[in-house]
CSV table of C-alpha atoms (C1' of nucleotides) in Angstrom, one decimal:
chain,number,residue,atom,x,y,z
A,111,MET,CA,25.0,-4.2,17.3
A,112,ARG,CA,27.3,-7.1,16.6
A,113,GLN,CA,25.4,-8.9,19.3
A,114,ARG,CA,22.1,-8.1,17.7
A,115,ILE,CA,23.3,-9.4,14.3
A,116,ASN,CA,24.5,-12.6,15.9
A,117,GLN,CA,21.1,-13.1,17.5
A,118,ILE,CA,19.5,-12.7,14.1
A,119,LYS,CA,22.1,-15.0,12.6
A,120,LYS,CA,21.0,-17.7,15.0
A,121,GLU,CA,17.4,-17.1,14.0
A,122,LEU,CA,18.2,-17.5,10.4
A,123,HIS,CA,20.2,-20.7,11.0
A,124,ALA,CA,17.4,-22.1,13.1
A,125,GLN,CA,15.2,-21.8,9.9
A,126,GLY,CA,17.9,-23.2,7.6
A,127,TYR,CA,19.0,-19.9,6.2
A,128,LYS,CA,22.5,-18.4,6.1
A,129,LEU,CA,23.7,-15.0,7.0
A,130,THR,CA,25.3,-14.1,3.7
A,131,PRO,CA,27.4,-10.9,3.3
A,132,GLN,CA,24.5,-9.3,1.4
A,133,ARG,CA,22.1,-10.1,4.1
A,134,GLU,CA,24.4,-8.8,6.8
A,135,ALA,CA,25.0,-5.6,4.9
A,136,THR,CA,21.2,-5.2,4.6
A,137,LEU,CA,20.8,-5.8,8.3
A,138,THR,CA,23.5,-3.4,9.2
A,139,VAL,CA,21.7,-0.7,7.2
A,140,LEU,CA,18.5,-1.4,9.0
A,141,LEU,CA,20.2,-1.3,12.3
A,142,GLU,CA,22.0,2.0,11.6
A,143,ARG,CA,18.8,3.6,10.5
A,144,GLU,CA,16.6,2.1,13.0
A,145,GLU,CA,14.7,5.3,13.5
A,146,ASP,CA,13.8,5.6,9.9
A,147,HIS,CA,11.2,3.8,7.8
A,148,LEU,CA,13.1,2.9,4.7
A,149,SER,CA,11.6,1.7,1.5
A,150,ALA,CA,13.3,-1.2,-0.4
A,151,GLU,CA,14.8,1.3,-2.8
A,152,GLU,CA,16.2,3.3,0.0
A,153,VAL,CA,17.7,0.3,1.7
A,154,PHE,CA,19.1,-0.7,-1.6
A,155,LEU,CA,20.9,2.6,-2.1
A,156,LEU,CA,22.3,2.5,1.4
A,157,VAL,CA,23.5,-1.1,1.1
A,158,LYS,CA,25.1,-0.3,-2.2
A,159,GLU,CA,27.4,2.2,-0.5
A,160,LYS,CA,28.8,-0.7,1.5
A,161,ALA,CA,28.5,-3.4,-1.1
A,162,PRO,CA,28.2,-1.9,-4.5
A,163,GLU,CA,27.8,-5.3,-6.3
A,164,ILE,CA,24.5,-6.0,-4.6
A,165,GLY,CA,21.3,-6.2,-6.7
A,166,LEU,CA,18.0,-4.7,-6.0
A,167,ALA,CA,16.3,-8.1,-6.2
A,168,THR,CA,18.5,-9.4,-3.5
A,169,VAL,CA,17.5,-6.6,-1.2
A,170,TYR,CA,13.8,-7.3,-1.9
A,171,ARG,CA,14.4,-11.0,-1.2
A,172,THR,CA,16.3,-10.3,2.0
A,173,LEU,CA,13.6,-7.9,3.3
A,174,ASP,CA,10.9,-10.5,2.4
A,175,LEU,CA,12.8,-13.2,4.3
A,176,LEU,CA,13.3,-11.0,7.3
A,177,THR,CA,9.6,-10.1,7.3
A,178,GLU,CA,8.7,-13.8,7.2
A,179,LEU,CA,10.9,-14.5,10.1
A,180,GLY,CA,9.3,-11.6,12.0
A,181,ILE,CA,12.6,-9.7,12.3
A,182,VAL,CA,11.3,-6.7,10.4
A,183,ASP,CA,7.8,-5.4,9.9
A,184,LYS,CA,6.6,-4.5,6.5
A,185,ILE,CA,4.5,-1.4,6.8
A,186,ASN,CA,2.6,0.8,4.4
A,187,PHE,CA,1.7,4.4,5.1
A,188,GLY,CA,-0.4,4.7,2.0
A,189,ASP,CA,2.2,6.4,-0.2
A,190,GLY,CA,2.6,3.4,-2.6
A,191,VAL,CA,5.8,2.0,-1.2
A,192,ALA,CA,6.4,-0.7,1.3
A,193,ARG,CA,8.6,0.3,4.2
A,194,TYR,CA,10.6,-1.9,6.5
A,195,ASP,CA,11.0,-1.5,10.1
A,196,LEU,CA,13.2,-3.5,12.4
A,197,ARG,CA,11.4,-4.9,15.4
A,198,LYS,CA,12.6,-3.9,18.8
A,199,GLU,CA,14.3,-6.7,20.7
A,200,GLY,CA,12.0,-8.7,22.9
A,201,ILE,CA,9.0,-6.8,21.9
A,202,ASP,CA,6.4,-8.8,20.1
A,203,HIS,CA,4.4,-6.4,18.0
A,204,PHE,CA,3.5,-3.3,19.9
A,205,HIS,CA,4.7,-0.3,18.0
A,206,HIS,CA,2.7,2.4,16.5
A,207,HIS,CA,3.3,5.4,14.2
A,208,LEU,CA,2.4,9.0,14.2
A,209,VAL,CA,2.3,10.3,10.6
A,210,CYS,CA,2.2,14.0,10.1
A,211,MET,CA,-0.1,15.1,7.4
A,212,GLU,CA,1.7,18.4,6.9
A,213,CYS,CA,5.4,17.5,6.8
A,214,GLY,CA,5.2,13.7,6.3
A,215,SER,CA,7.4,12.9,9.3
A,216,VAL,CA,6.9,9.6,11.0
A,217,GLU,CA,7.3,9.3,14.7
A,218,GLU,CA,7.4,6.0,16.5
A,219,ILE,CA,5.7,5.0,19.7
A,220,ILE,CA,7.0,2.0,21.5
A,221,GLU,CA,4.4,1.7,24.1
A,222,ASP,CA,1.6,-0.8,24.2
A,223,LEU,CA,-1.6,1.2,24.1
A,224,LEU,CA,-3.8,-1.6,23.0
A,225,VAL,CA,-3.9,-4.2,25.7
A,226,ASP,CA,-7.5,-3.4,26.6
A,227,VAL,CA,-8.6,-2.9,23.0
A,228,GLU,CA,-7.2,-6.3,22.1
A,229,LYS,CA,-9.1,-7.9,24.9
A,230,ILE,CA,-12.3,-6.5,23.6
A,231,VAL,CA,-11.6,-7.6,20.1
A,232,GLU,CA,-10.8,-11.1,21.2
A,233,GLU,CA,-13.9,-11.4,23.3
A,234,LYS,CA,-16.5,-9.6,21.3
A,235,TRP,CA,-15.5,-10.8,17.8
A,236,GLN,CA,-13.9,-14.1,18.7
A,237,PHE,CA,-10.8,-13.0,16.8
A,238,ARG,CA,-7.5,-14.3,17.9
A,239,VAL,CA,-5.2,-11.3,17.6
A,240,LYS,CA,-1.6,-12.0,16.6
A,241,ASP,CA,-0.5,-8.6,15.6
A,242,HIS,CA,-1.7,-5.2,14.8
A,243,ARG,CA,-1.0,-2.0,12.9
A,244,LEU,CA,-2.0,1.3,14.4
A,245,THR,CA,-1.2,4.6,12.7
A,246,PHE,CA,-2.4,8.0,13.7
A,247,HIS,CA,-2.7,10.7,11.1
A,248,GLY,CA,-2.6,14.2,12.2
A,249,VAL,CA,-0.3,17.2,12.9
A,250,CYS,CA,3.0,16.8,14.7
A,251,LYS,CA,4.2,19.1,17.4
A,252,ASN,CA,6.6,20.9,15.0
A,253,CYS,CA,4.0,21.7,12.4
A,254,GLN,CA,1.5,22.9,15.1
A,255,GLU,CA,4.1,25.4,16.3
A,256,ALA,CA,5.0,26.4,12.8
A,257,ALA,CA,1.4,27.0,12.0
A,258,LEU,CA,1.1,29.2,15.1
A,259,LYS,CA,4.1,31.3,14.2
A,260,SER,CA,3.1,31.9,10.6
A,261,ARG,CA,-0.4,32.9,11.8
A,262,LYS,CA,1.1,35.4,14.1
A,263,LYS,CA,3.3,36.7,11.2
A,264,VAL,CA,0.3,37.2,9.0
A,265,LYS,CA,-1.4,39.3,11.7
A,266,ILE,CA,1.6,41.6,12.0
A,267,ASP,CA,1.9,42.0,8.2
B,49,MET,CA,-29.4,4.4,-1.4
B,50,ARG,CA,-30.7,7.1,-3.7
B,51,GLN,CA,-30.7,9.4,-0.7
B,52,ARG,CA,-27.1,8.5,0.1
B,53,ILE,CA,-26.1,9.3,-3.4
B,54,ASN,CA,-27.9,12.6,-3.3
B,55,GLN,CA,-26.1,13.5,-0.2
B,56,ILE,CA,-22.8,12.8,-1.9
B,57,LYS,CA,-24.0,14.7,-4.9
B,58,LYS,CA,-24.4,17.8,-2.8
B,59,GLU,CA,-21.0,17.3,-1.3
B,60,LEU,CA,-19.5,17.1,-4.8
B,61,HIS,CA,-21.3,20.2,-5.9
B,62,ALA,CA,-20.3,22.1,-2.8
B,63,GLN,CA,-16.7,21.6,-4.0
B,64,GLY,CA,-17.4,22.4,-7.6
B,65,TYR,CA,-17.5,18.9,-8.9
B,66,LYS,CA,-20.3,17.2,-10.8
B,67,LEU,CA,-21.9,13.8,-10.3
B,68,THR,CA,-21.3,12.4,-13.8
B,69,PRO,CA,-22.9,9.0,-14.8
B,70,GLN,CA,-19.5,7.4,-14.4
B,71,ARG,CA,-19.1,8.7,-10.9
B,72,GLU,CA,-22.6,7.7,-10.0
B,73,ALA,CA,-22.0,4.2,-11.3
B,74,THR,CA,-18.8,4.0,-9.3
B,75,LEU,CA,-20.6,5.1,-6.2
B,76,THR,CA,-23.4,2.6,-6.8
B,77,VAL,CA,-20.9,-0.2,-6.9
B,78,LEU,CA,-19.3,1.0,-3.7
B,79,LEU,CA,-22.7,1.2,-2.0
B,80,GLU,CA,-23.8,-2.2,-3.2
B,81,ARG,CA,-20.6,-3.8,-2.0
B,82,GLU,CA,-20.2,-1.7,1.2
B,83,GLU,CA,-19.1,-4.7,3.2
B,84,ASP,CA,-16.2,-5.5,0.8
B,85,HIS,CA,-12.9,-3.8,0.4
B,86,LEU,CA,-12.5,-3.5,-3.3
B,87,SER,CA,-9.4,-2.6,-5.1
B,88,ALA,CA,-9.5,-0.1,-8.0
B,89,GLU,CA,-9.3,-2.9,-10.4
B,90,GLU,CA,-12.3,-4.7,-8.8
B,91,VAL,CA,-14.3,-1.6,-8.7
B,92,PHE,CA,-13.5,-1.1,-12.4
B,93,LEU,CA,-14.7,-4.5,-13.4
B,94,LEU,CA,-18.0,-4.1,-11.4
B,95,VAL,CA,-18.6,-0.7,-12.9
B,96,LYS,CA,-18.0,-2.1,-16.3
B,97,GLU,CA,-20.9,-4.4,-15.9
B,98,LYS,CA,-23.2,-1.4,-15.6
B,99,ALA,CA,-21.4,1.0,-17.9
B,100,PRO,CA,-19.1,-0.9,-20.2
B,101,GLU,CA,-17.7,2.2,-21.8
B,102,ILE,CA,-16.0,3.4,-18.6
B,103,GLY,CA,-12.2,3.5,-18.6
B,104,LEU,CA,-9.9,2.4,-15.8
B,105,ALA,CA,-8.4,5.8,-15.4
B,106,THR,CA,-11.7,7.3,-14.7
B,107,VAL,CA,-12.3,4.9,-11.9
B,108,TYR,CA,-8.9,5.8,-10.4
B,109,ARG,CA,-9.8,9.4,-10.7
B,110,THR,CA,-13.1,9.0,-9.2
B,111,LEU,CA,-11.8,7.0,-6.3
B,112,ASP,CA,-9.1,9.6,-5.7
B,113,LEU,CA,-11.6,12.4,-5.8
B,114,LEU,CA,-13.9,10.6,-3.3
B,115,THR,CA,-10.9,10.0,-1.1
B,116,GLU,CA,-10.0,13.6,-1.1
B,117,LEU,CA,-13.5,14.6,-0.2
B,118,GLY,CA,-13.4,12.1,2.7
B,119,ILE,CA,-16.3,10.1,1.2
B,120,VAL,CA,-14.2,7.0,1.0
B,121,ASP,CA,-11.1,5.8,2.8
B,122,LYS,CA,-8.1,4.5,0.9
B,123,ILE,CA,-6.6,1.6,2.8
B,124,ASN,CA,-3.8,-0.8,2.4
B,125,PHE,CA,-3.6,-4.2,3.9
B,126,GLY,CA,-0.1,-4.8,2.6
B,127,ASP,CA,-1.0,-6.9,-0.4
B,128,GLY,CA,0.2,-4.4,-2.9
B,129,VAL,CA,-3.1,-2.9,-3.9
B,130,ALA,CA,-5.0,0.1,-2.5
B,131,ARG,CA,-8.5,-0.7,-1.3
B,132,TYR,CA,-11.4,1.7,-1.1
B,133,ASP,CA,-13.9,1.8,1.7
B,134,LEU,CA,-17.0,3.9,1.8
B,135,ARG,CA,-17.2,5.8,5.1
B,136,LYS,CA,-20.3,5.2,7.2
B,137,GLU,CA,-22.7,8.1,7.4
B,138,GLY,CA,-22.1,10.5,10.2
B,139,ILE,CA,-19.1,8.6,11.4
B,140,ASP,CA,-15.9,10.5,11.3
B,141,HIS,CA,-13.1,8.1,11.2
B,142,PHE,CA,-13.6,5.3,13.6
B,143,HIS,CA,-13.6,2.1,11.8
B,144,HIS,CA,-11.1,-0.8,12.1
B,145,HIS,CA,-10.4,-4.0,10.4
B,146,LEU,CA,-9.7,-7.6,11.4
B,147,VAL,CA,-7.6,-9.3,8.7
B,148,CYS,CA,-7.4,-13.0,8.9
B,149,MET,CA,-3.9,-14.4,8.3
B,150,GLU,CA,-5.2,-17.8,7.3
B,151,CYS,CA,-8.1,-17.1,4.9
B,152,GLY,CA,-7.5,-13.4,4.1
B,153,SER,CA,-11.0,-12.4,5.1
B,154,VAL,CA,-11.5,-8.8,6.2
B,155,GLU,CA,-14.1,-8.0,8.9
B,156,GLU,CA,-15.0,-4.5,9.8
B,157,ILE,CA,-15.5,-3.1,13.3
B,158,ILE,CA,-17.5,0.1,13.5
B,159,GLU,CA,-16.9,0.9,17.1
B,160,ASP,CA,-14.6,3.4,18.5
B,161,LEU,CA,-12.1,1.7,20.6
B,162,LEU,CA,-9.5,4.4,20.6
B,163,VAL,CA,-10.9,7.4,22.5
B,164,ASP,CA,-8.7,6.8,25.5
B,165,VAL,CA,-5.7,5.9,23.4
B,166,GLU,CA,-6.1,9.1,21.3
B,167,LYS,CA,-6.2,11.1,24.4
B,168,ILE,CA,-2.9,9.7,25.6
B,169,VAL,CA,-1.3,10.3,22.2
B,170,GLU,CA,-2.5,13.9,22.1
B,171,GLU,CA,-1.2,14.6,25.6
B,172,LYS,CA,2.0,12.6,25.8
B,173,TRP,CA,3.3,13.3,22.3
B,174,GLN,CA,1.6,16.6,21.6
B,175,PHE,CA,0.3,15.2,18.4
B,176,ARG,CA,-3.0,16.5,17.1
B,177,VAL,CA,-4.8,13.4,15.9
B,178,LYS,CA,-7.1,13.8,12.9
B,179,ASP,CA,-7.6,10.2,11.9
B,180,HIS,CA,-6.3,6.7,12.5
B,181,ARG,CA,-5.8,3.4,10.9
B,182,LEU,CA,-6.1,0.3,13.1
B,183,THR,CA,-5.8,-3.2,11.8
B,184,PHE,CA,-5.6,-6.4,13.7
B,185,HIS,CA,-3.9,-9.4,12.1
B,186,GLY,CA,-4.8,-12.8,13.5
B,187,VAL,CA,-7.1,-15.7,13.0
B,188,CYS,CA,-10.8,-15.3,12.5
B,189,LYS,CA,-13.5,-17.3,14.2
B,190,ASN,CA,-14.1,-19.5,11.1
B,191,CYS,CA,-10.5,-20.5,10.8
B,192,GLN,CA,-10.2,-21.2,14.5
B,193,GLU,CA,-13.0,-23.6,14.2
B,194,ALA,CA,-11.7,-25.2,11.0
B,195,ALA,CA,-8.3,-25.7,12.7
B,196,LEU,CA,-10.0,-27.3,15.6
B,197,LYS,CA,-11.9,-29.7,13.4
B,198,SER,CA,-9.0,-30.7,11.2
B,199,ARG,CA,-6.9,-31.4,14.3
B,200,LYS,CA,-9.6,-33.7,15.6
B,201,LYS,CA,-9.6,-35.4,12.2
B,202,VAL,CA,-5.9,-36.0,12.4
B,203,LYS,CA,-6.3,-37.6,15.7
B,204,ILE,CA,-8.9,-40.0,14.4
B,205,ASP,CA,-6.9,-41.0,11.4
C,62,DT,C1',-30.6,28.7,-28.5
C,63,DT,C1',-26.1,29.1,-30.2
C,64,DT,C1',-21.5,30.1,-28.6
C,65,DT,C1',-17.9,29.7,-25.3
C,66,DA,C1',-15.5,28.0,-21.6
C,67,DA,C1',-14.5,24.6,-18.2
C,68,DT,C1',-14.7,19.7,-16.7
C,69,DT,C1',-14.5,15.2,-17.5
C,70,DT,C1',-13.6,11.2,-20.0
C,71,DG,C1',-11.4,7.1,-22.6
C,72,DA,C1',-7.5,5.2,-24.7
C,73,DT,C1',-3.0,4.6,-24.5
C,74,DA,C1',1.6,5.5,-23.1
C,75,DA,C1',4.6,6.0,-19.3
C,76,DA,C1',6.2,5.5,-14.7
C,77,DA,C1',7.0,3.2,-10.4
C,78,DA,C1',7.3,-0.8,-7.5
C,79,DT,C1',7.9,-5.5,-7.2
C,80,DT,C1',8.6,-10.2,-8.9
C,81,DC,C1',10.3,-13.7,-12.0
C,82,DG,C1',13.6,-16.6,-14.7
C,83,DC,C1',17.8,-18.4,-15.1
C,84,DA,C1',22.6,-19.0,-15.4
C,85,DA,C1',26.6,-18.3,-12.4
C,86,DA,C1',28.7,-18.1,-7.9
C,87,DA,C1',29.0,-19.5,-3.1
C,88,DA,C1',28.3,-22.6,0.6
C,89,DA,C1',27.3,-27.0,2.6
C,90,DA,C1',27.0,-31.9,2.3
C,91,DT,C1',28.8,-36.1,0.6
D,280,DA,C1',37.0,-33.4,-5.0
D,281,DT,C1',32.3,-33.8,-6.4
D,282,DT,C1',27.7,-33.2,-6.0
D,283,DT,C1',23.8,-30.8,-4.2
D,284,DT,C1',21.6,-26.9,-2.3
D,285,DT,C1',21.2,-22.0,-1.6
D,286,DT,C1',21.8,-17.6,-2.9
D,287,DT,C1',22.9,-14.0,-6.0
D,288,DG,C1',22.9,-10.6,-9.9
D,289,DC,C1',21.0,-9.2,-14.0
D,290,DG,C1',17.6,-8.1,-17.0
D,291,DA,C1',13.0,-8.9,-18.5
D,292,DA,C1',8.3,-9.2,-17.2
D,293,DT,C1',4.3,-8.0,-14.2
D,294,DT,C1',1.5,-5.2,-11.6
D,295,DT,C1',-0.4,-1.1,-10.0
D,296,DT,C1',-0.9,3.6,-10.7
D,297,DT,C1',-0.3,8.1,-13.0
D,298,DA,C1',0.2,11.2,-16.9
D,299,DT,C1',-1.0,12.9,-21.6
D,300,DC,C1',-4.1,14.6,-24.7
D,301,DA,C1',-7.6,14.9,-28.0
D,302,DA,C1',-12.6,14.2,-28.0
D,303,DA,C1',-16.9,14.4,-25.5
D,304,DT,C1',-19.8,16.2,-22.1
D,305,DT,C1',-21.6,19.7,-19.3
D,306,DA,C1',-22.4,24.2,-17.5
D,307,DA,C1',-22.4,29.2,-18.3
D,308,DA,C1',-22.7,33.2,-21.1
D,309,DA,C1',-24.4,35.8,-24.7
DNA sequence: TTTTAATTTGATAAAAATTCGCAAAAAAAT
DNA sequence: ATTTTTTTGCGAATTTTTATCAAATTAAAA
């Protein structure tokens, strides 16, 4: 993790920005909760535990900055809040989400499923693809099983 | 267009809702600007031209209702506003977007590019896919050409 | 056709998320 | 040590969306 932060520190410096304590605290939170998809507010609350003096605006500014540098992805699942997602090391842009319509859970897929599709888009629409967002909405494994169980229960009753 | 509205009227009635003049005006706007991706505010202004007495809240309510019934898709390109997009007739969910990072234009693709990908997701992650959102970010044809031209110009200067 | 009940609406207030303005603090450059 | 630049924290302001509620509209019942 230290190493990862150092890497990002370099990227910041390369663009003329500094790794301030506030920015480091924010990054630490993002790293610690890499699996999650935190909103700015959520990041703020978590950072506050480490550095109580930090302001919400600073968190927003930091997240903006990291987004601009391509260190995090700003995503939106349609619930009215922006969420921030640390990019995996070495991976350009390929990472997708499975959003469960029942329980709201968000699972991540780190596999590139779109190589062929991108090729089609580039050729057929003459569109130079730089990045993409792919989200599937549906029912996760858990909820499928839960639904099955509760249906069985109803039958018994 | 009349026909399309009538079809939707039936869908509304089937769910116990009425096609009020306000709702019809909203639908008309959505139909007239099918190519665009209007925000609630934009829809509101356009509807106001036809029916000046309409309130913003009603437009929001109507768009919500239409979203719930699956007549429109609520999408979010990350610019902080929800946009609403009439679904094509007969087409379930397959429609994607090309968002240009230079000029902000949004092009629509009405082709299903994800049949294979969905199959993989269903199998590998045991996730029952109901819908998806796929957006490509990149540079549109126009901007590519413009960039080419301006580069040539610089060379001449 | 009048009465009654249920839906829908418009206006405005309220809420939620994000950005702005600006003086103070911190860091870097001179 | 001073000056300049960046960054921060705070609160106010903005923006987008939702909630409230009485009035208007529509459908149903009598």
